[in-house]
Amino acid sequence: MSQASFDQDTIASHVGAAHLDRISTPIWVFDIDQGRVAWANAAALEVWGASHLDELRQRDMSADMSISVAQRLRQYQEDFDRHNAEFTEQWTLYPNGVPRTISVVFRGYRLADGRMGMLCEALARSDDEPDTLRSAEALLHTSVMIALYSQDGIPLYCNPAARAGYHDAKSHLSERFVEDGDYDRLMERLRSVSGCRMTARIRTSHGIKWHEITGRECRDAVSGEIAYLFSENDISDLKETEQRVRYLADHDVLTGLPNRHFMQSNFRSLARAVPDNSDSALILLDLDRFKAVNDLLGHAAGDELLIDVATRLKTAVGDDGLLARLGGDEFLIWLPKPQSTRSPEDVADAILEELASDFVVNNHTFAISASLGISRYPTDGQSLSTLMKNADLALYDAKADGKGTHRNFTLRMLSQVEQQVQIESDLRLAIDRNELELHYQPRVDVDSGKITGAEALVRWHHPVRGMVPPSEFIPISEETGFITELGAWVVETTAAQQKRFSDEGFSDIVVSLNMSARQFHAVNFLDRMVSLSERTGCDPTRLELEITETMLMGTANDIVSKLTALREIGFGIAIDDFGTGYSNLAYIQRYPLTSLKIDRTFVSSIETHGPVTRMVMSLCQLIGVKSVAEGVETFEQLEWLREHQCDEIQGFLFSRPVPVHQFMELLRNPPALMPTQPTLAYAKA
Ligand code: C2E
Ligand code: CA
Ligand code: CA
């Protein structure tokens, strides 16, 4: 029977009430809006336990109808209105309060006044088990959306909740998903594991919602074919709460900017997105005098000011970076864009300019400046914490430098300890990575102007920082003990080089090398020096060990015997930096020395230190030790030294320390040392 547009009174005239009354199938028309039976045949009257139609029409069914049933009926009404719907469901009626379960086919039925009613046809009396009856009831009443789909996603059954929730109960399952691929993913999982759960954005009658869908493979009871049973819950509220919580965790409530937590949890992916060799940077910003404003005007005004600052920062940074508020008056700017034409310094300038105009809060006008610290990624650090720490040091520097300015992080800013730790760990790799090199500074005979030798000076080519001067890593190596390893490398390398000089025809050239106290006192030091010539083919008489005065302090006998042993092998011994330490002249003659190197400070101030220097040179002559003046930079110094019979000079005047090939060049083509003529060759490193 299809939906008809006749009313209860015309039913008899069309079909004939007598005919309908004679049908044993109970049929009745229900007026959903009124909650009353509008018409019923004899069999239906029997089902409802009514003596005649008028009595049944009097019954107000809505009076003790549960809300869920009422809602379901409304849903049916809508379904009938929208399309030619037909449902078969197990219903439990309560004629005169006694439960009676029957299968009913429901169809839409247009009442005389145009409203949508419902034509009900009881199929048969159900004689199912009570549990089956209850489960059928549960299916009807539950708010969980339950639906059965064919393997191809065609809907086979939808419970009332599903019909109410679906934007279109007849549509293909795939049409319900908002995101491309969700449907395929769901079906894929169902086919492979036969049961699954997923959360997806779904088109519903109430708009797009988050649904949690549980699917399971089963068989369609009607066709016996494989089908999928889904139950769905609307978890939009939960999702929204979750998203809100996540948003709150990652954002600063006051300014809406990402916060410290956001930076911490996202920095890795931000950094990963940076292409190699690009100039990324992190800027830390701290407002100057913010505390004063806060104290003066109160926190509410302080908050207002911060919001204004955040807005201005956004303008200044634009699309070039990511702005975050770390807390208080501290902001962070991550600048990843290598293609941007603005350098981090440009951005910092733009920020300072943006903040330069007056702020107005609570009718107060005042100026607020900021200090900024910049650290580069990855040069100044690869982790967020290192970059922030270093940018903070730069920021501190900017504050100390009068505020309202920006500074780049430099190694100098690292605290002693941090720098040491970094240098120490890098140094350990320096030898293996071939980052160390020896440069040679010529020693020149004052009278003949000939190169007599050279001092080997270590150089470190740091992969990131470039050339690190010995003054930065020698003291640290001494402290950590790495100097023993470094010193051993210098000894071996110098010895091998001396052999090469000799092979090149410069067997007279004496190479001096610097010794550290630790290295000198190491247990196997002497043994290694004994076997050095064997290992490298060097001539020990062409190697001179430079030791400092302080190293001579201690158990004198011990040192004397060690020095004597070294001398016996052939090594020369020089006192380095003479004049800066003990300078006990009487002491000097107790040691088997070959040279005495007069410290640069004496040479550079010959006018005042002249007498002392002269005395040192006389002493050298007396005890038969070569006097070597270090750090000779001018002709005047050279002239003076020559006059006072200094033996050798070393200094920028003749040459800076140079790489070995340049030193060889000086050996092959020696420049003339002519003190009176300013034509002296100046070999530059
Ligand atoms: P040092 O032994 O007194 O070496 C001389 C330093 O004076 C060198 O500095 C050299 O470049 C510099 N110098 C030479 N001529 C002049 C000049 O005319 N004017 C000026 N202003 N400076 C001049 P450098 O190479 O930076 O070495 C610094 C110190 O590091 C050395 O002082 C030495 O104590 C230490 N060092 C260098 N290489 C080694 C090494 O292999 N082992 C150890 N233990 N220490 C080393
Ligand atoms: Ca030296
Ligand atoms: Ca020296």
XYZ file of C-alpha atoms in Angstrom, residues 175-638:
464
model
C 28.913 10.759 1.262
C 28.742 11.148 4.992
C 32.471 11.763 5.458
C 33.822 15.271 5.213
C 37.486 14.379 4.755
C 38.590 12.691 1.586
C 39.988 9.301 2.298
C 38.214 8.693 5.608
C 35.673 6.397 3.960
C 38.342 4.402 2.140
C 40.375 4.141 5.301
C 37.400 2.882 7.254
C 36.447 0.258 4.680
C 40.048 -0.780 4.262
C 40.378 -1.383 7.973
C 37.070 -3.217 8.163
C 38.101 -5.525 5.355
C 41.491 -6.248 6.867
C 40.696 -6.559 10.556
C 36.909 -6.908 10.439
C 36.464 -4.502 13.329
C 37.649 -0.955 13.820
C 37.104 2.358 15.450
C 37.744 5.784 14.047
C 37.001 9.395 14.707
C 35.926 11.423 11.720
C 34.152 14.564 10.685
C 30.672 13.627 9.496
C 27.859 15.413 7.673
C 24.810 15.221 9.908
C 21.364 16.738 10.046
C 22.852 19.233 12.517
C 25.797 20.185 10.360
C 29.322 18.816 10.418
C 30.144 16.933 13.617
C 32.874 14.778 15.054
C 31.679 11.171 15.288
C 33.318 8.227 16.846
C 32.446 5.296 14.621
C 32.753 1.669 15.619
C 32.375 -0.753 12.772
C 32.144 -4.510 12.691
C 31.693 -7.081 10.001
C 28.514 -9.184 10.237
C 25.912 -10.832 8.025
C 22.752 -9.214 6.824
C 19.955 -11.324 8.343
C 17.846 -10.834 5.238
C 20.257 -11.543 2.389
C 22.828 -13.531 4.310
C 25.547 -11.435 2.703
C 28.423 -9.802 4.454
C 27.466 -6.411 5.817
C 28.943 -3.830 8.173
C 27.300 -2.758 11.368
C 28.206 0.702 12.611
C 27.484 2.435 15.834
C 28.198 6.120 16.058
C 28.405 8.676 18.789
C 28.594 12.384 18.443
C 31.780 13.346 20.270
C 31.941 16.915 18.989
C 31.754 18.370 22.475
C 34.607 16.201 23.590
C 36.631 17.116 20.521
C 36.004 20.776 20.972
C 37.022 20.574 24.615
C 40.102 18.675 23.599
C 40.962 21.249 20.962
C 40.292 24.053 23.369
C 42.532 22.455 25.977
C 45.262 22.001 23.399
C 44.850 25.574 22.233
C 45.069 26.838 25.788
C 48.144 24.739 26.456
C 49.861 26.177 23.377
C 48.721 29.771 23.533
C 49.026 32.749 25.726
C 45.552 33.732 26.846
C 46.286 37.426 27.046
C 47.673 38.021 23.561
C 46.530 34.887 21.768
C 50.134 34.308 20.686
C 51.783 30.885 20.777
C 53.464 30.376 24.126
C 56.616 28.772 25.456
C 55.016 25.333 25.464
C 54.146 25.711 21.808
C 57.743 26.586 20.960
C 59.033 23.674 22.975
C 56.763 21.139 21.372
C 57.116 22.503 17.846
C 60.699 23.662 17.595
C 62.002 20.428 16.129
C 59.598 20.545 13.235
C 60.188 24.278 12.761
C 63.926 23.674 12.619
C 63.544 20.691 10.331
C 61.739 22.896 7.834
C 64.769 25.162 7.577
C 66.822 24.414 4.456
C 70.552 23.772 4.819
C 72.915 26.737 4.923
C 70.156 29.202 5.581
C 70.377 32.140 7.866
C 67.707 31.355 10.448
C 67.616 33.155 13.718
C 65.912 33.339 17.041
C 65.273 36.690 18.679
C 64.462 37.159 22.326
C 62.839 40.414 23.295
C 62.417 41.887 26.709
C 60.681 45.182 27.378
C 62.728 47.781 29.196
C 61.080 49.334 32.241
C 57.975 47.144 31.995
C 58.029 46.373 35.666
C 57.850 50.073 36.450
C 54.701 50.467 34.341
C 53.154 47.435 35.956
C 53.915 48.717 39.428
C 52.792 52.226 38.636
C 49.555 51.568 36.766
C 48.599 48.114 37.988
C 48.376 44.750 36.321
C 45.310 45.506 34.224
C 47.137 48.391 32.585
C 50.198 46.205 32.234
C 48.105 43.625 30.411
C 46.715 46.266 28.106
C 50.206 47.429 27.320
C 51.325 43.875 26.556
C 48.444 43.413 24.131
C 49.467 46.622 22.382
C 53.092 45.465 22.278
C 52.029 42.100 20.832
C 50.068 43.846 18.090
C 53.000 46.053 17.182
C 55.363 43.094 17.179
C 53.048 41.262 14.797
C 53.173 44.237 12.465
C 56.958 44.458 12.630
C 57.576 40.746 12.140
C 54.918 40.262 9.479
C 55.158 37.041 7.515
C 58.873 36.714 8.085
C 58.632 34.949 11.390
C 56.728 33.330 14.169
C 55.970 35.403 17.220
C 55.494 33.878 20.654
C 55.068 35.228 24.146
C 57.191 33.387 26.662
C 55.641 35.000 29.685
C 55.761 38.354 31.429
C 57.230 40.902 29.054
C 59.350 38.348 27.229
C 58.701 37.579 23.579
C 60.365 35.263 21.108
C 60.619 35.603 17.346
C 61.632 32.668 15.193
C 62.864 33.747 11.769
C 63.183 30.737 9.516
C 62.862 32.391 6.134
C 66.012 32.281 4.086
C 64.243 33.789 1.086
C 63.228 36.814 3.087
C 65.134 39.915 2.146
C 65.195 41.056 5.748
C 68.057 39.963 7.961
C 67.404 39.246 11.652
C 68.989 42.633 12.386
C 66.551 44.292 9.987
C 63.636 42.643 11.743
C 65.044 43.715 15.106
C 65.347 47.285 13.811
C 61.775 47.166 12.522
C 60.606 46.019 15.946
C 62.434 48.809 17.746
C 60.989 51.311 15.300
C 57.485 49.931 15.759
C 57.803 50.222 19.531
C 59.276 53.702 19.326
C 55.995 55.624 19.170
C 54.280 56.365 22.464
C 51.946 53.953 24.200
C 48.712 55.169 25.701
C 47.205 53.178 28.543
C 44.630 54.506 31.005
C 45.103 57.988 29.582
C 48.766 57.770 30.448
C 51.209 58.298 27.634
C 54.599 56.762 27.933
C 57.494 55.422 25.926
C 58.531 51.805 26.129
C 61.649 50.425 24.560
C 62.870 46.869 24.289
C 66.156 45.012 24.257
C 66.703 42.188 21.824
C 69.173 39.340 21.626
C 69.746 37.396 18.419
C 71.154 33.908 18.075
C 71.642 32.102 14.769
C 70.490 28.661 13.884
C 72.359 26.343 13.647
C 75.675 28.158 14.283
C 74.856 29.375 17.771
C 72.900 26.303 18.781
C 70.764 23.576 17.355
C 68.316 23.079 20.177
C 65.747 25.585 21.317
C 67.254 25.692 24.788
C 70.756 26.512 23.512
C 69.473 29.112 21.074
C 67.388 30.705 23.796
C 70.216 30.634 26.279
C 72.563 32.282 23.813
C 69.999 34.818 22.635
C 69.456 35.581 26.290
C 73.156 36.311 26.739
C 72.982 38.662 23.764
C 69.867 40.249 25.252
C 71.676 40.735 28.513
C 74.455 42.413 26.581
C 71.941 44.697 24.854
C 70.480 45.667 28.237
C 73.911 46.361 29.617
C 74.606 48.451 26.538
C 71.987 51.026 27.358
C 68.793 49.176 26.360
C 66.549 49.900 23.384
C 68.928 48.050 21.093
C 69.732 44.592 19.745
C 72.825 42.441 19.952
C 73.986 39.316 18.208
C 75.201 36.452 20.281
C 78.969 35.991 20.218
C 81.094 33.341 21.838
C 82.588 35.985 24.065
C 79.223 36.140 25.807
C 79.286 32.545 26.826
C 80.148 32.161 30.428
C 83.569 30.761 31.119
C 82.229 27.396 32.076
C 79.927 26.995 29.092
C 82.647 28.017 26.726
C 85.053 25.616 28.282
C 82.631 22.739 28.068
C 81.980 23.490 24.415
C 85.611 23.972 23.501
C 86.590 20.936 25.486
C 84.154 18.647 23.724
C 85.044 20.078 20.317
C 88.751 19.853 21.039
C 88.527 16.149 21.744
C 87.515 15.674 18.126
C 89.935 18.218 16.683
C 92.896 15.863 16.269
C 90.904 13.067 14.674
C 89.206 15.508 12.369
C 92.503 17.044 11.275
C 91.490 20.469 12.489
C 94.849 21.265 14.057
C 97.727 22.756 12.128
C 101.122 24.152 13.013
C 102.221 27.560 11.847
C 105.863 28.553 11.908
C 107.269 31.897 12.962
C 110.844 32.432 11.831
C 113.669 33.140 14.245
C 116.312 35.360 12.655
C 119.953 35.905 13.508
C 120.347 39.583 14.321
C 123.829 39.950 12.803
C 123.519 37.912 9.622
C 119.782 38.399 9.088
C 119.507 34.696 8.317
C 116.657 32.457 9.389
C 118.015 30.143 12.051
C 114.799 28.398 12.955
C 111.149 28.794 13.739
C 108.718 28.443 16.563
C 105.897 26.010 15.917
C 102.590 27.516 17.022
C 99.410 25.501 17.015
C 96.328 26.627 15.107
C 92.819 25.252 15.350
C 90.466 25.499 12.403
C 87.100 25.041 14.068
C 84.482 23.729 11.600
C 81.954 26.375 12.627
C 83.847 29.134 14.354
C 86.783 29.289 12.018
C 90.217 29.975 13.445
C 90.296 29.725 17.228
C 93.375 31.385 18.761
C 95.566 29.331 21.126
C 94.790 31.778 23.926
C 91.236 30.397 23.856
C 91.948 26.708 23.888
C 95.413 26.213 25.383
C 94.431 27.282 28.917
C 91.316 25.102 28.754
C 93.325 22.149 27.500
C 95.694 22.687 30.393
C 92.807 22.597 32.838
C 91.125 19.549 31.427
C 94.314 17.628 30.817
C 93.742 17.443 27.086
C 97.001 19.344 26.720
C 98.903 16.062 27.119
C 97.260 14.690 24.006
C 97.549 17.978 22.145
C 101.170 18.389 23.237
C 102.033 14.894 22.065
C 100.508 15.698 18.669
C 102.579 18.907 18.469
C 105.753 17.003 19.366
C 105.196 14.299 16.749
C 104.170 16.788 14.050
C 107.069 19.153 14.702
C 109.555 16.274 14.716
C 108.223 14.965 11.411
C 108.379 18.476 9.977
C 111.980 18.945 11.109
C 112.812 15.767 9.214
C 111.140 17.195 6.108
C 113.029 20.514 6.441
C 116.200 18.506 6.640
C 115.237 16.459 3.588
C 114.631 19.712 1.719
C 118.189 20.818 2.456
C 117.540 22.872 5.590
C 119.075 20.544 8.148
C 120.299 23.468 10.285
C 116.882 24.910 10.924
C 115.962 24.596 14.592
C 112.288 24.180 15.304
C 111.166 25.175 18.760
C 107.930 23.992 20.275
C 105.923 24.945 23.315
C 105.675 22.577 26.236
C 103.042 22.678 28.883
C 103.721 21.790 32.494
C 101.359 18.843 32.477
C 102.860 17.434 29.342
C 106.337 17.910 30.700
C 105.500 16.134 33.944
C 103.573 13.276 32.351
C 105.021 9.878 33.322
C 105.840 8.621 29.850
C 107.068 11.984 28.577
C 110.758 11.215 28.718
C 110.342 7.771 27.156
C 108.449 9.225 24.246
C 111.103 11.895 23.729
C 113.818 9.221 23.774
C 112.109 7.263 21.013
C 111.045 10.337 19.041
C 113.846 10.318 16.517
C 113.324 6.614 15.932
C 109.657 7.172 15.216
C 109.956 10.262 13.066
C 113.516 10.367 11.778
C 114.021 13.799 13.341
C 117.300 15.246 14.556
C 116.784 16.066 18.265
C 119.594 18.623 18.134
C 117.390 20.640 15.750
C 114.432 20.638 18.130
C 114.181 23.061 21.026
C 111.660 22.669 23.817
C 110.212 25.933 25.145
C 109.358 25.748 28.803
C 108.187 28.503 31.110
C 109.792 29.738 34.270
C 106.904 28.511 36.362
C 107.586 24.982 35.167
C 110.995 25.197 36.746
C 109.483 25.627 40.147
C 108.999 22.506 42.192
C 111.482 19.837 43.117
C 114.473 21.346 41.428
C 116.500 18.126 41.313
C 113.768 16.309 39.501
C 113.527 18.960 36.871
C 117.241 19.334 36.486
C 117.637 15.607 35.942
C 114.814 15.553 33.399
C 116.203 18.528 31.521
C 119.649 16.988 31.612
C 118.280 13.755 30.183
C 116.600 15.700 27.361
C 119.792 17.609 26.672
C 121.697 14.362 26.499
C 119.389 13.105 23.761
C 120.195 16.330 21.960
C 117.088 18.498 22.467
C 117.590 22.177 23.060
C 115.860 23.796 26.038
C 114.530 27.345 25.956
C 112.956 29.414 28.701
C 109.866 31.030 27.207
C 108.342 34.378 28.137
C 111.335 35.263 30.213
C 110.718 38.215 32.482
C 107.058 37.552 33.130
C 107.521 35.025 35.909
C 110.018 34.444 38.606
C 112.935 35.797 36.618
C 115.384 34.519 39.088
C 118.608 35.102 37.241
C 120.674 33.106 39.676
C 118.403 30.134 39.176
C 118.842 30.139 35.439
C 122.418 28.918 35.471
C 121.429 25.743 37.283
C 119.573 24.473 34.223
C 121.053 23.082 31.019
C 119.559 25.759 28.750
C 120.188 26.584 25.109
C 118.013 29.716 24.676
C 116.273 32.359 26.677
C 113.286 34.018 25.052
C 112.777 37.534 26.275
C 109.105 38.267 26.590
C 107.358 40.583 24.185
C 106.408 43.026 26.975
C 110.081 43.782 27.572
C 110.781 44.281 23.908
C 107.817 46.551 23.382
C 108.923 48.794 26.216
C 112.627 48.848 25.686
C 112.731 52.544 26.650
C 111.750 51.699 30.223
C 112.887 48.096 30.448
C 116.096 48.675 28.552
C 118.477 48.078 31.469
C 116.788 44.813 32.491
C 116.766 43.524 28.934
C 120.397 44.435 28.544
C 121.207 42.588 31.753
C 119.379 39.477 30.583
C 121.360 39.499 27.345
C 124.614 39.904 29.224
C 123.691 37.009 31.456
C 122.981 34.863 28.404
C 126.412 35.640 27.019
C 127.908 34.828 30.370
C 126.342 31.383 30.684
C 126.512 30.614 26.963
C 122.772 30.698 26.214
C 121.249 32.249 23.092
C 119.148 35.347 23.751
C 116.013 35.543 21.640
C 113.861 38.663 21.638
C 110.198 37.954 21.053
C 107.596 40.210 19.527
C 109.927 42.492 17.607
C 107.729 44.796 15.621
C 109.815 47.860 14.741
C 113.162 48.768 13.224
C 113.975 50.767 16.353
C 113.569 47.685 18.503
C 115.725 45.695 16.109
